[in-house]
Short mmCIF file of C-alpha atoms and ligand atoms in Angstrom, two decimals:
data_model
loop_
_atom_site.label_atom_id
_atom_site.label_comp_id
_atom_site.label_asym_id
_atom_site.label_seq_id
_atom_site.Cartn_x
_atom_site.Cartn_y
_atom_site.Cartn_z
CA MET A 24 35.75 3.50 -9.65
CA LYS A 25 32.67 5.88 -8.29
CA LYS A 26 33.04 6.65 -4.65
CA PRO A 27 30.73 5.92 -2.20
CA THR A 28 28.60 9.46 -1.10
CA LEU A 29 28.40 9.51 2.78
CA ILE A 30 24.85 11.68 3.23
CA GLY A 31 24.57 13.95 6.83
CA PRO A 32 24.50 14.88 9.21
CA PHE A 33 20.93 14.14 10.06
CA SER A 34 19.40 15.21 13.47
CA GLN A 35 18.42 11.62 13.44
CA LEU A 36 18.12 9.04 11.91
CA LEU A 37 15.24 6.28 12.07
CA SER A 38 16.46 3.45 11.13
CA MET A 39 13.72 0.68 11.24
CA ALA A 40 16.02 -2.29 11.90
CA ASP A 41 15.65 -5.25 13.48
CA MET A 42 12.08 -4.29 15.13
CA PRO A 43 9.82 -7.09 15.13
CA LEU A 44 7.49 -7.92 12.43
CA LYS A 45 4.69 -8.77 14.69
CA GLY A 46 2.89 -7.05 18.45
CA ALA A 47 2.66 -3.62 19.90
CA LEU A 48 5.58 -1.59 19.84
CA ALA A 49 6.67 1.40 22.27
CA ASP A 50 8.42 4.37 20.93
CA GLU A 51 11.37 3.54 22.82
CA LYS A 52 12.12 0.35 20.88
CA LEU A 53 12.78 3.15 17.95
CA THR A 54 16.67 2.76 17.27
CA VAL A 55 17.24 6.72 16.95
CA ILE A 56 20.68 7.75 15.45
CA GLU A 57 21.69 10.99 16.38
CA ASP A 58 24.11 13.01 14.01
CA ALA A 59 23.77 10.16 11.73
CA GLY A 60 24.45 9.73 8.27
CA ILE A 61 24.05 7.12 5.03
CA LEU A 62 26.68 5.85 3.16
CA VAL A 63 25.24 4.73 -0.21
CA LEU A 64 26.54 3.55 -3.21
CA GLY A 65 25.41 2.03 -6.50
CA GLY A 66 21.55 2.67 -5.51
CA LYS A 67 22.08 0.99 -2.27
CA ILE A 68 23.34 1.40 1.28
CA ASN A 69 26.21 0.65 2.14
CA ALA A 70 26.45 1.64 5.90
CA VAL A 71 24.11 3.77 8.98
CA GLY A 72 25.54 5.28 11.10
CA LYS A 73 26.65 8.23 12.87
CA PHE A 74 28.21 10.67 10.35
CA ASP A 75 31.54 11.52 11.63
CA ASP A 76 32.80 7.36 12.39
CA LEU A 77 31.32 7.19 8.27
CA LYS A 78 33.87 9.22 7.14
CA SER A 79 37.51 8.14 5.11
CA ASP A 80 39.12 9.60 2.41
CA ASP A 81 37.34 7.59 -0.22
CA ILE A 82 34.35 8.73 -0.08
CA GLU A 83 32.33 11.85 -1.93
CA ILE A 84 30.40 13.72 0.73
CA GLU A 85 26.78 15.51 0.35
CA HIS A 86 26.19 18.04 3.36
CA ILE A 87 22.80 17.98 5.06
CA PRO A 88 22.39 21.61 6.65
CA SER A 89 20.24 22.35 9.12
CA ALA A 90 17.97 19.94 11.28
CA THR A 91 16.78 16.94 9.26
CA VAL A 92 15.17 14.02 10.26
CA CYS A 93 15.90 10.70 7.86
CA ILE A 94 13.48 8.08 7.50
CA PRO A 95 13.50 5.31 4.73
CA GLY A 96 11.00 6.12 2.16
CA PHE A 97 6.88 5.43 3.02
CA ILE A 98 5.61 2.22 1.24
CA ASP A 99 1.73 2.36 0.72
CA ALA A 100 0.69 -1.01 0.19
CA HIS A 101 -2.81 -0.91 -0.97
CA THR A 102 -4.28 1.32 -3.40
CA HIS A 103 -6.31 1.90 -6.65
CA ILE A 104 -4.78 4.63 -8.28
CA CYS A 105 -5.04 2.98 -12.31
CA PHE A 106 -8.67 4.77 -12.88
CA ALA A 107 -10.35 7.24 -14.26
CA GLY A 108 -13.16 9.11 -14.27
CA SER A 109 -14.22 11.00 -10.45
CA ARG A 110 -16.64 9.68 -8.36
CA ALA A 111 -17.89 13.01 -6.69
CA ASN A 112 -21.29 11.41 -7.06
CA ASP A 113 -21.10 8.72 -5.29
CA TYR A 114 -18.97 10.72 -2.35
CA ALA A 115 -22.25 13.46 -2.05
CA MET A 116 -24.56 10.69 -2.62
CA ARG A 117 -23.04 9.06 0.53
CA ASN A 118 -23.22 11.90 3.01
CA SER A 119 -26.71 12.75 2.17
CA GLY A 120 -27.47 9.51 3.76
CA LYS A 121 -27.05 7.53 1.52
CA SER A 122 -24.59 3.75 2.10
CA TYR A 123 -21.51 2.86 0.20
CA LEU A 124 -23.76 -0.58 -0.47
CA GLU A 125 -26.78 1.17 -1.44
CA ILE A 126 -24.96 3.21 -4.46
CA ALA A 127 -22.97 0.47 -5.84
CA LYS A 128 -26.64 -0.78 -6.31
CA THR A 129 -28.14 1.91 -8.15
CA GLY A 130 -25.45 2.01 -10.30
CA GLY A 131 -22.37 3.97 -8.59
CA GLY A 132 -19.81 2.35 -6.73
CA ILE A 133 -17.21 0.18 -8.28
CA TRP A 134 -18.93 -0.25 -11.45
CA ASP A 135 -19.42 3.59 -12.03
CA THR A 136 -15.23 3.43 -12.43
CA VAL A 137 -15.38 0.06 -14.65
CA THR A 138 -17.22 1.49 -17.34
CA LYS A 139 -15.08 4.64 -17.24
CA THR A 140 -12.10 2.83 -16.69
CA ARG A 141 -12.84 0.07 -19.59
CA LYS A 142 -13.63 3.36 -21.78
CA ALA A 143 -9.93 4.88 -21.47
CA THR A 144 -6.91 4.19 -23.31
CA GLN A 145 -4.48 2.37 -21.70
CA LYS A 146 -2.01 5.28 -22.83
CA GLU A 147 -4.75 7.90 -20.16
CA LEU A 148 -4.74 5.21 -17.42
CA VAL A 149 -0.79 5.29 -17.71
CA THR A 150 -1.37 9.35 -17.46
CA GLY A 151 -3.21 9.17 -14.58
CA ILE A 152 -0.87 6.82 -13.18
CA ILE A 153 2.29 8.70 -13.14
CA ARG A 154 0.10 11.97 -12.23
CA ARG A 155 -1.18 10.37 -8.74
CA ALA A 156 2.20 8.46 -8.12
CA GLU A 157 5.10 11.35 -8.81
CA ARG A 158 2.34 13.49 -6.37
CA GLN A 159 2.40 10.53 -3.88
CA LEU A 160 6.81 10.29 -4.04
CA LYS A 161 6.86 14.55 -3.38
CA SER A 162 4.93 13.40 -0.15
CA GLY A 163 7.54 10.60 0.62
CA ILE A 164 5.80 7.43 -0.47
CA THR A 165 8.82 5.72 -2.87
CA THR A 166 7.18 2.33 -3.36
CA ILE A 167 3.29 1.99 -4.50
CA GLU A 168 1.30 -0.82 -4.36
CA VAL A 169 -1.08 -0.49 -7.62
CA LYS A 170 -4.10 -2.72 -7.91
CA SER A 171 -6.77 -3.58 -11.17
CA GLY A 172 -9.72 -4.15 -10.68
CA TYR A 173 -11.34 -1.77 -13.01
CA GLY A 174 -11.24 -3.61 -15.84
CA LEU A 175 -13.20 -6.73 -15.42
CA THR A 176 -12.66 -8.93 -18.44
CA VAL A 177 -9.71 -10.82 -19.34
CA THR A 178 -8.34 -7.82 -22.10
CA GLU A 179 -9.64 -4.81 -20.12
CA GLU A 180 -7.83 -6.31 -16.93
CA LEU A 181 -4.80 -6.54 -19.04
CA LYS A 182 -4.81 -3.49 -19.98
CA MET A 183 -4.90 -1.93 -16.35
CA LEU A 184 -2.16 -4.28 -15.50
CA ASN A 185 -0.06 -3.42 -18.82
CA ALA A 186 -0.54 0.56 -17.94
CA ILE A 187 1.25 -0.05 -14.41
CA LYS A 188 3.92 -1.97 -15.94
CA GLU A 189 4.40 0.50 -18.38
CA ALA A 190 3.57 3.57 -16.03
CA ASN A 191 6.74 1.75 -13.58
CA THR A 192 8.94 2.66 -16.09
CA LYS A 193 8.56 6.17 -16.37
CA THR A 194 8.10 7.34 -12.87
CA GLN A 195 11.15 7.07 -10.40
CA SER A 196 8.36 5.45 -7.50
CA ASP A 197 8.59 1.79 -7.40
CA LEU A 198 5.03 0.30 -8.51
CA ILE A 199 4.10 -3.29 -7.45
CA SER A 200 1.05 -4.52 -9.32
CA THR A 201 -2.11 -6.78 -8.56
CA CYS A 202 -4.25 -8.38 -10.14
CA LEU A 203 -8.24 -7.23 -8.81
CA ALA A 204 -10.01 -8.87 -11.45
CA ALA A 205 -12.00 -10.70 -8.25
CA HIS A 206 -13.29 -6.88 -7.39
CA MET A 207 -17.14 -7.67 -7.99
CA LYS A 208 -19.03 -9.77 -10.39
CA PRO A 209 -19.33 -7.74 -13.50
CA LYS A 210 -22.71 -6.53 -14.09
CA ASP A 211 -22.50 -7.24 -17.72
CA TRP A 212 -21.09 -10.66 -17.17
CA GLU A 213 -24.42 -13.14 -18.02
CA GLY A 214 -23.09 -16.39 -15.57
CA THR A 215 -23.00 -17.01 -12.20
CA ALA A 216 -19.87 -15.45 -9.57
CA SER A 217 -18.08 -19.25 -10.01
CA ASP A 218 -18.15 -18.63 -13.75
CA TYR A 219 -16.79 -15.64 -14.05
CA LEU A 220 -13.81 -16.26 -11.76
CA LEU A 221 -13.12 -19.76 -13.60
CA GLU A 222 -13.03 -17.36 -16.78
CA ILE A 223 -10.05 -15.03 -14.71
CA SER A 224 -8.06 -17.82 -13.21
CA SER A 225 -7.98 -20.31 -16.69
CA LYS A 226 -7.78 -17.21 -19.36
CA LEU A 227 -6.27 -14.70 -17.20
CA PHE A 228 -3.54 -16.17 -15.17
CA PRO A 229 -1.55 -17.81 -17.80
CA ILE A 230 -0.98 -14.65 -19.60
CA LEU A 231 -0.32 -12.76 -15.64
CA LYS A 232 2.95 -15.60 -15.39
CA SER A 233 3.64 -15.21 -19.22
CA GLU A 234 3.87 -11.52 -19.71
CA ASN A 235 5.33 -11.21 -15.85
CA LEU A 236 2.77 -8.62 -15.23
CA THR A 237 1.82 -9.39 -11.63
CA ASN A 238 2.11 -12.38 -9.05
CA ARG A 239 0.05 -11.19 -6.65
CA ILE A 240 -4.26 -12.26 -6.27
CA ASP A 241 -6.57 -10.56 -4.20
CA ALA A 242 -10.69 -10.63 -4.26
CA PHE A 243 -13.18 -8.64 -2.38
CA ILE A 244 -14.73 -10.77 -0.47
CA GLU A 245 -17.88 -9.16 0.89
CA GLU A 246 -21.58 -9.81 0.92
CA SER A 247 -21.70 -7.21 -2.15
CA ALA A 248 -18.71 -9.23 -3.87
CA PHE A 249 -17.86 -12.30 -3.70
CA SER A 250 -17.84 -15.09 -0.81
CA PRO A 251 -15.42 -17.58 1.14
CA LEU A 252 -17.43 -20.08 -1.28
CA ASP A 253 -17.10 -18.93 -4.44
CA ILE A 254 -13.15 -17.98 -4.07
CA ALA A 255 -11.71 -20.99 -2.82
CA PRO A 256 -11.18 -22.77 -6.43
CA TYR A 257 -9.64 -19.17 -7.79
CA PHE A 258 -7.50 -18.90 -4.74
CA GLN A 259 -6.15 -22.77 -4.84
CA LYS A 260 -5.32 -21.77 -8.45
CA ALA A 261 -4.06 -19.29 -7.95
CA ARG A 262 -2.06 -20.50 -5.51
CA ALA A 263 -0.65 -23.81 -7.65
CA MET A 264 0.24 -21.43 -9.74
CA GLY A 265 2.36 -19.50 -7.46
CA PHE A 266 0.64 -16.54 -6.44
CA SER A 267 0.87 -14.75 -3.24
CA ILE A 268 -2.54 -13.68 -2.54
CA THR A 269 -3.82 -10.44 -1.05
CA VAL A 270 -8.07 -10.08 0.30
CA HIS A 271 -9.79 -7.38 0.61
CA ALA A 272 -11.53 -8.72 4.08
CA ASP A 273 -14.22 -7.92 6.69
CA GLN A 274 -15.04 -4.60 5.30
CA PHE A 275 -18.65 -4.30 5.30
CA SER A 276 -19.09 -8.11 6.83
CA VAL A 277 -16.52 -10.99 8.17
CA GLY A 278 -15.71 -13.63 6.58
CA GLY A 279 -13.01 -12.85 4.11
CA SER A 280 -9.72 -12.45 6.84
CA GLU A 281 -10.71 -16.47 7.91
CA THR A 282 -10.61 -17.26 3.93
CA ALA A 283 -6.88 -15.16 3.46
CA ILE A 284 -5.59 -16.98 6.29
CA HIS A 285 -7.28 -20.19 5.72
CA TYR A 286 -4.89 -19.51 1.78
CA ASN A 287 -2.03 -18.32 3.59
CA ALA A 288 -2.38 -15.04 1.97
CA VAL A 289 0.18 -12.64 2.72
CA SER A 290 -2.36 -9.80 3.78
CA ALA A 291 -5.72 -9.54 4.73
CA ASP A 292 -6.58 -5.54 4.12
CA HIS A 293 -9.63 -3.43 5.21
CA LEU A 294 -10.72 -4.98 8.80
CA GLU A 295 -12.70 -2.51 9.71
CA ALA A 296 -15.98 -5.31 10.71
CA SER A 297 -13.12 -7.94 12.12
CA SER A 298 -14.95 -8.82 15.82
CA GLU A 299 -12.32 -10.80 18.54
CA ASN A 300 -12.74 -13.68 16.87
CA GLU A 301 -10.96 -12.18 13.49
CA ILE A 302 -8.36 -10.44 15.69
CA ALA A 303 -7.61 -13.51 17.63
CA LEU A 304 -6.60 -15.61 14.15
CA LEU A 305 -4.93 -12.99 12.35
CA ALA A 306 -3.36 -12.09 15.56
CA LYS A 307 -1.94 -15.76 15.36
CA SER A 308 -1.57 -16.14 11.27
CA ASN A 309 1.10 -15.75 9.04
CA THR A 310 -1.50 -12.56 7.63
CA ILE A 311 -0.15 -9.35 7.40
CA SER A 312 -3.95 -6.82 8.82
CA VAL A 313 -3.91 -4.20 6.88
CA ALA A 314 -5.65 -0.64 8.18
CA LEU A 315 -7.13 1.37 5.52
CA PRO A 316 -7.90 4.88 7.20
CA GLY A 317 -8.18 6.26 3.99
CA ALA A 318 -11.98 4.55 4.04
CA SER A 319 -12.91 4.86 6.68
CA ILE A 320 -12.20 8.55 5.99
CA GLY A 321 -13.69 8.52 2.76
CA LEU A 322 -16.96 6.48 3.70
CA GLY A 323 -17.24 7.83 7.43
CA CYS A 324 -17.61 4.46 8.92
CA ASP A 325 -15.05 2.56 11.47
CA PHE A 326 -11.56 2.72 11.73
CA THR A 327 -9.58 -0.44 11.70
CA PRO A 328 -9.72 -1.95 15.11
CA ALA A 329 -5.23 -1.46 15.18
CA ARG A 330 -4.40 -0.63 18.48
CA LYS A 331 -6.29 -4.47 19.50
CA LEU A 332 -4.89 -6.39 16.50
CA LEU A 333 -1.44 -5.22 17.69
CA ASP A 334 -2.25 -6.02 21.60
CA ALA A 335 -3.05 -9.18 20.72
CA GLY A 336 0.10 -9.92 18.84
CA GLY A 337 -0.65 -9.32 15.33
CA ALA A 338 1.19 -7.62 12.40
CA LEU A 339 -0.38 -4.33 11.10
CA ALA A 340 0.77 -2.37 8.32
CA ILE A 341 -1.03 1.33 7.25
CA ALA A 342 -1.88 1.87 3.36
CA SER A 343 -4.08 4.36 2.18
CA ASP A 344 -6.13 2.36 -0.30
CA HIS A 345 -6.40 5.34 -2.67
CA ASN A 346 -9.15 4.75 -4.89
CA PRO A 347 -12.07 7.00 -6.65
CA GLY A 348 -14.78 5.27 -4.74
CA SER A 349 -13.99 4.82 -0.75
CA ALA A 350 -10.99 6.47 -0.59
CA PRO A 351 -10.38 9.90 -2.32
CA MET A 352 -8.14 11.84 -0.93
CA GLY A 353 -5.49 9.22 -1.17
CA ASP A 354 -2.50 10.76 1.84
CA LEU A 355 -0.41 8.17 3.48
CA LEU A 356 1.02 9.73 6.47
CA THR A 357 -2.56 12.30 6.88
CA GLN A 358 -4.21 9.48 7.33
CA ALA A 359 -1.78 6.76 9.17
CA THR A 360 -1.34 9.60 11.52
CA ILE A 361 -5.30 9.77 12.26
CA LEU A 362 -5.46 6.23 12.63
CA GLY A 363 -2.60 7.05 14.94
CA THR A 364 -4.99 9.62 17.40
CA PHE A 365 -8.64 7.50 16.90
CA GLU A 366 -6.73 3.70 17.88
CA LYS A 367 -4.37 5.32 20.00
CA LEU A 368 -0.78 4.44 17.98
CA SER A 369 2.39 4.94 19.12
CA ASN A 370 4.45 6.94 16.23
CA ALA A 371 6.93 3.54 16.45
CA GLU A 372 3.30 2.16 15.41
CA VAL A 373 2.09 4.23 12.93
CA LEU A 374 5.66 4.82 11.07
CA ALA A 375 6.24 0.62 11.07
CA GLY A 376 3.11 0.79 9.07
CA ILE A 377 4.27 2.61 6.66
CA THR A 378 7.46 1.62 6.44
CA TYR A 379 9.13 -2.32 7.02
CA ARG A 380 5.83 -3.97 7.98
CA ALA A 381 4.28 -2.70 4.58
CA ALA A 382 7.56 -3.56 2.72
CA ALA A 383 6.55 -7.07 4.28
CA ALA A 384 2.68 -7.16 3.64
CA LEU A 385 4.53 -6.72 0.05
CA GLU A 386 7.02 -9.30 0.30
CA LEU A 387 9.80 -7.08 0.02
CA LYS A 388 13.37 -7.74 1.86
CA ASP A 389 15.04 -5.20 0.05
CA ARG A 390 13.07 -2.32 1.67
CA GLY A 391 11.50 -0.58 4.22
CA ALA A 392 14.41 -0.08 6.60
CA LEU A 393 18.00 1.49 6.56
CA GLU A 394 20.42 -0.53 7.34
CA GLU A 395 23.49 -2.27 4.56
CA GLY A 396 22.15 -3.84 1.34
CA LYS A 397 18.87 -2.34 0.99
CA ILE A 398 17.97 0.28 -1.89
CA ALA A 399 19.02 3.58 -1.04
CA ASP A 400 14.96 5.03 -0.47
CA PHE A 401 15.07 7.38 2.32
CA ILE A 402 13.58 10.66 3.28
CA THR A 403 14.61 13.76 5.30
CA PHE A 404 12.04 16.09 7.20
CA PRO A 405 12.98 19.48 8.37
CA VAL A 406 12.96 19.22 12.60
CA ALA A 407 14.84 17.90 14.62
CA ASP A 408 12.69 15.47 16.16
CA TYR A 409 11.00 12.57 15.13
CA LYS A 410 8.10 12.68 16.65
CA GLU A 411 7.20 16.05 14.72
CA ILE A 412 6.43 14.05 11.79
CA THR A 413 3.39 12.51 13.24
CA TYR A 414 2.80 15.68 15.12
CA HIS A 415 1.94 17.29 12.19
CA GLN A 416 -1.09 14.70 11.35
CA GLY A 417 0.57 15.03 7.54
CA GLN A 418 0.97 18.90 7.09
CA LEU A 419 4.71 18.49 7.45
CA LYS A 420 5.83 17.54 4.26
CA PRO A 421 9.21 16.01 3.45
CA ASN A 422 11.92 18.28 2.04
CA ALA A 423 13.91 15.57 0.43
CA VAL A 424 13.35 12.24 -1.56
CA TRP A 425 16.25 9.86 -2.21
CA LYS A 426 15.16 6.82 -4.51
CA ASN A 427 17.49 4.32 -5.37
CA GLY A 428 20.13 6.46 -3.24
CA THR A 429 19.49 9.71 -6.36
CA LYS A 430 18.20 12.50 -5.08
CA ILE A 431 14.90 13.76 -6.72
O1 NIG B 511 -10.45 -1.22 -1.08
N1 NIG B 511 -13.64 -2.38 -1.11
C1 NIG B 511 -13.48 -2.85 -2.25
N2 NIG B 511 -12.76 -2.50 -2.68
C2 NIG B 511 -12.24 -0.77 -3.65
C3 NIG B 511 -13.10 0.45 -3.85
C4 NIG B 511 -13.20 0.52 -4.53
C5 NIG B 511 -13.87 1.33 -5.02
O2 NIG B 511 -14.98 2.21 -4.32
O3 NIG B 511 -14.21 2.04 -5.95
C6 NIG B 511 -11.86 -0.70 -1.33
O4 NIG B 511 -12.25 -0.24 -0.62
FE1 FE B 512 -8.90 -1.39 -1.93
#
């Protein structure tokens, strides 16, 4: 029988276990175990504690040489890394003064990526997803949510979701897929927005279930996309079929977060335009707020009011929104720490936002913290003090990544 492996000693281990899902977090809330070890067996965590206490005759030991901090693998709970093409033109146009919505109206924006993604084969999409996911894995991201939403027909959305499913079998990172067929009304759809959503919910939803492609339905609620009224029957159908709901909400105008709460969505993401009213409603609700600083940096606009959401008692995850248009950078730790400096977030709040609170936004109970029974996804940084991790604003990279107990 295989023996458990004890990995360590780590100068510090941040378990992120037994911490509250909601509300502000002072750094004192972090459980910091010094001279720590993790006991791993069969890809899962057997125990976490002092390295010397976990030693026994019946184990193998994997020694960690010098000063090292160990924390759970990061989770990026919102990305669009399945796409083809580049939107460098959009970026240049925005920086010469055109707005995101103006560019969208003149043929750029999401539609530009839709036309390029439709031309790509499933194989080409798979290659792109794997390349991006592997880069993220080196940065410590062991789980990534990936949305469709650049296909916008039943067939093309299926191509994207099948590409995500296939890429998941070909990378060590875990990909969690989401159907974002409600990203915008396709420009070549001749009927109304409601007709389009009906087509998707009646033809695509059953295939998502029968082919096990995703259990998550997302929609972009915005003046340029779908209104709360348009989306009502779509979300009702999704709920009746047992899908989890998530929403692109309050990015430029409000309405999305209230809709998200109404449909008991697992998360409302963006929220750059949320005002006191939305913040109070979100904080009271079970819907997790997801800040996307990569979109604020990519578009040059306001950050999600993360401080206010936390102080009001909300649950806040932080994700990259990595996509070719509004968030081309795709560097979660850099973005989360920059959000931290502008929004005055503690280390605990930033790290919670990309570990256990991000796991909650994806309804993943088996990860996000280091404790018995969770999968053994953890990363180490070559420093003795965890505060160095955010201090370097993303330039300090992990020196090792373990996925399901195996060092990558
Ligand atoms: O999350 N807001 C809408 N959707 C994406 C942008 C996608 C794109 O511009 O291609 C977002 O920012
Ligand atoms: Fe997005």
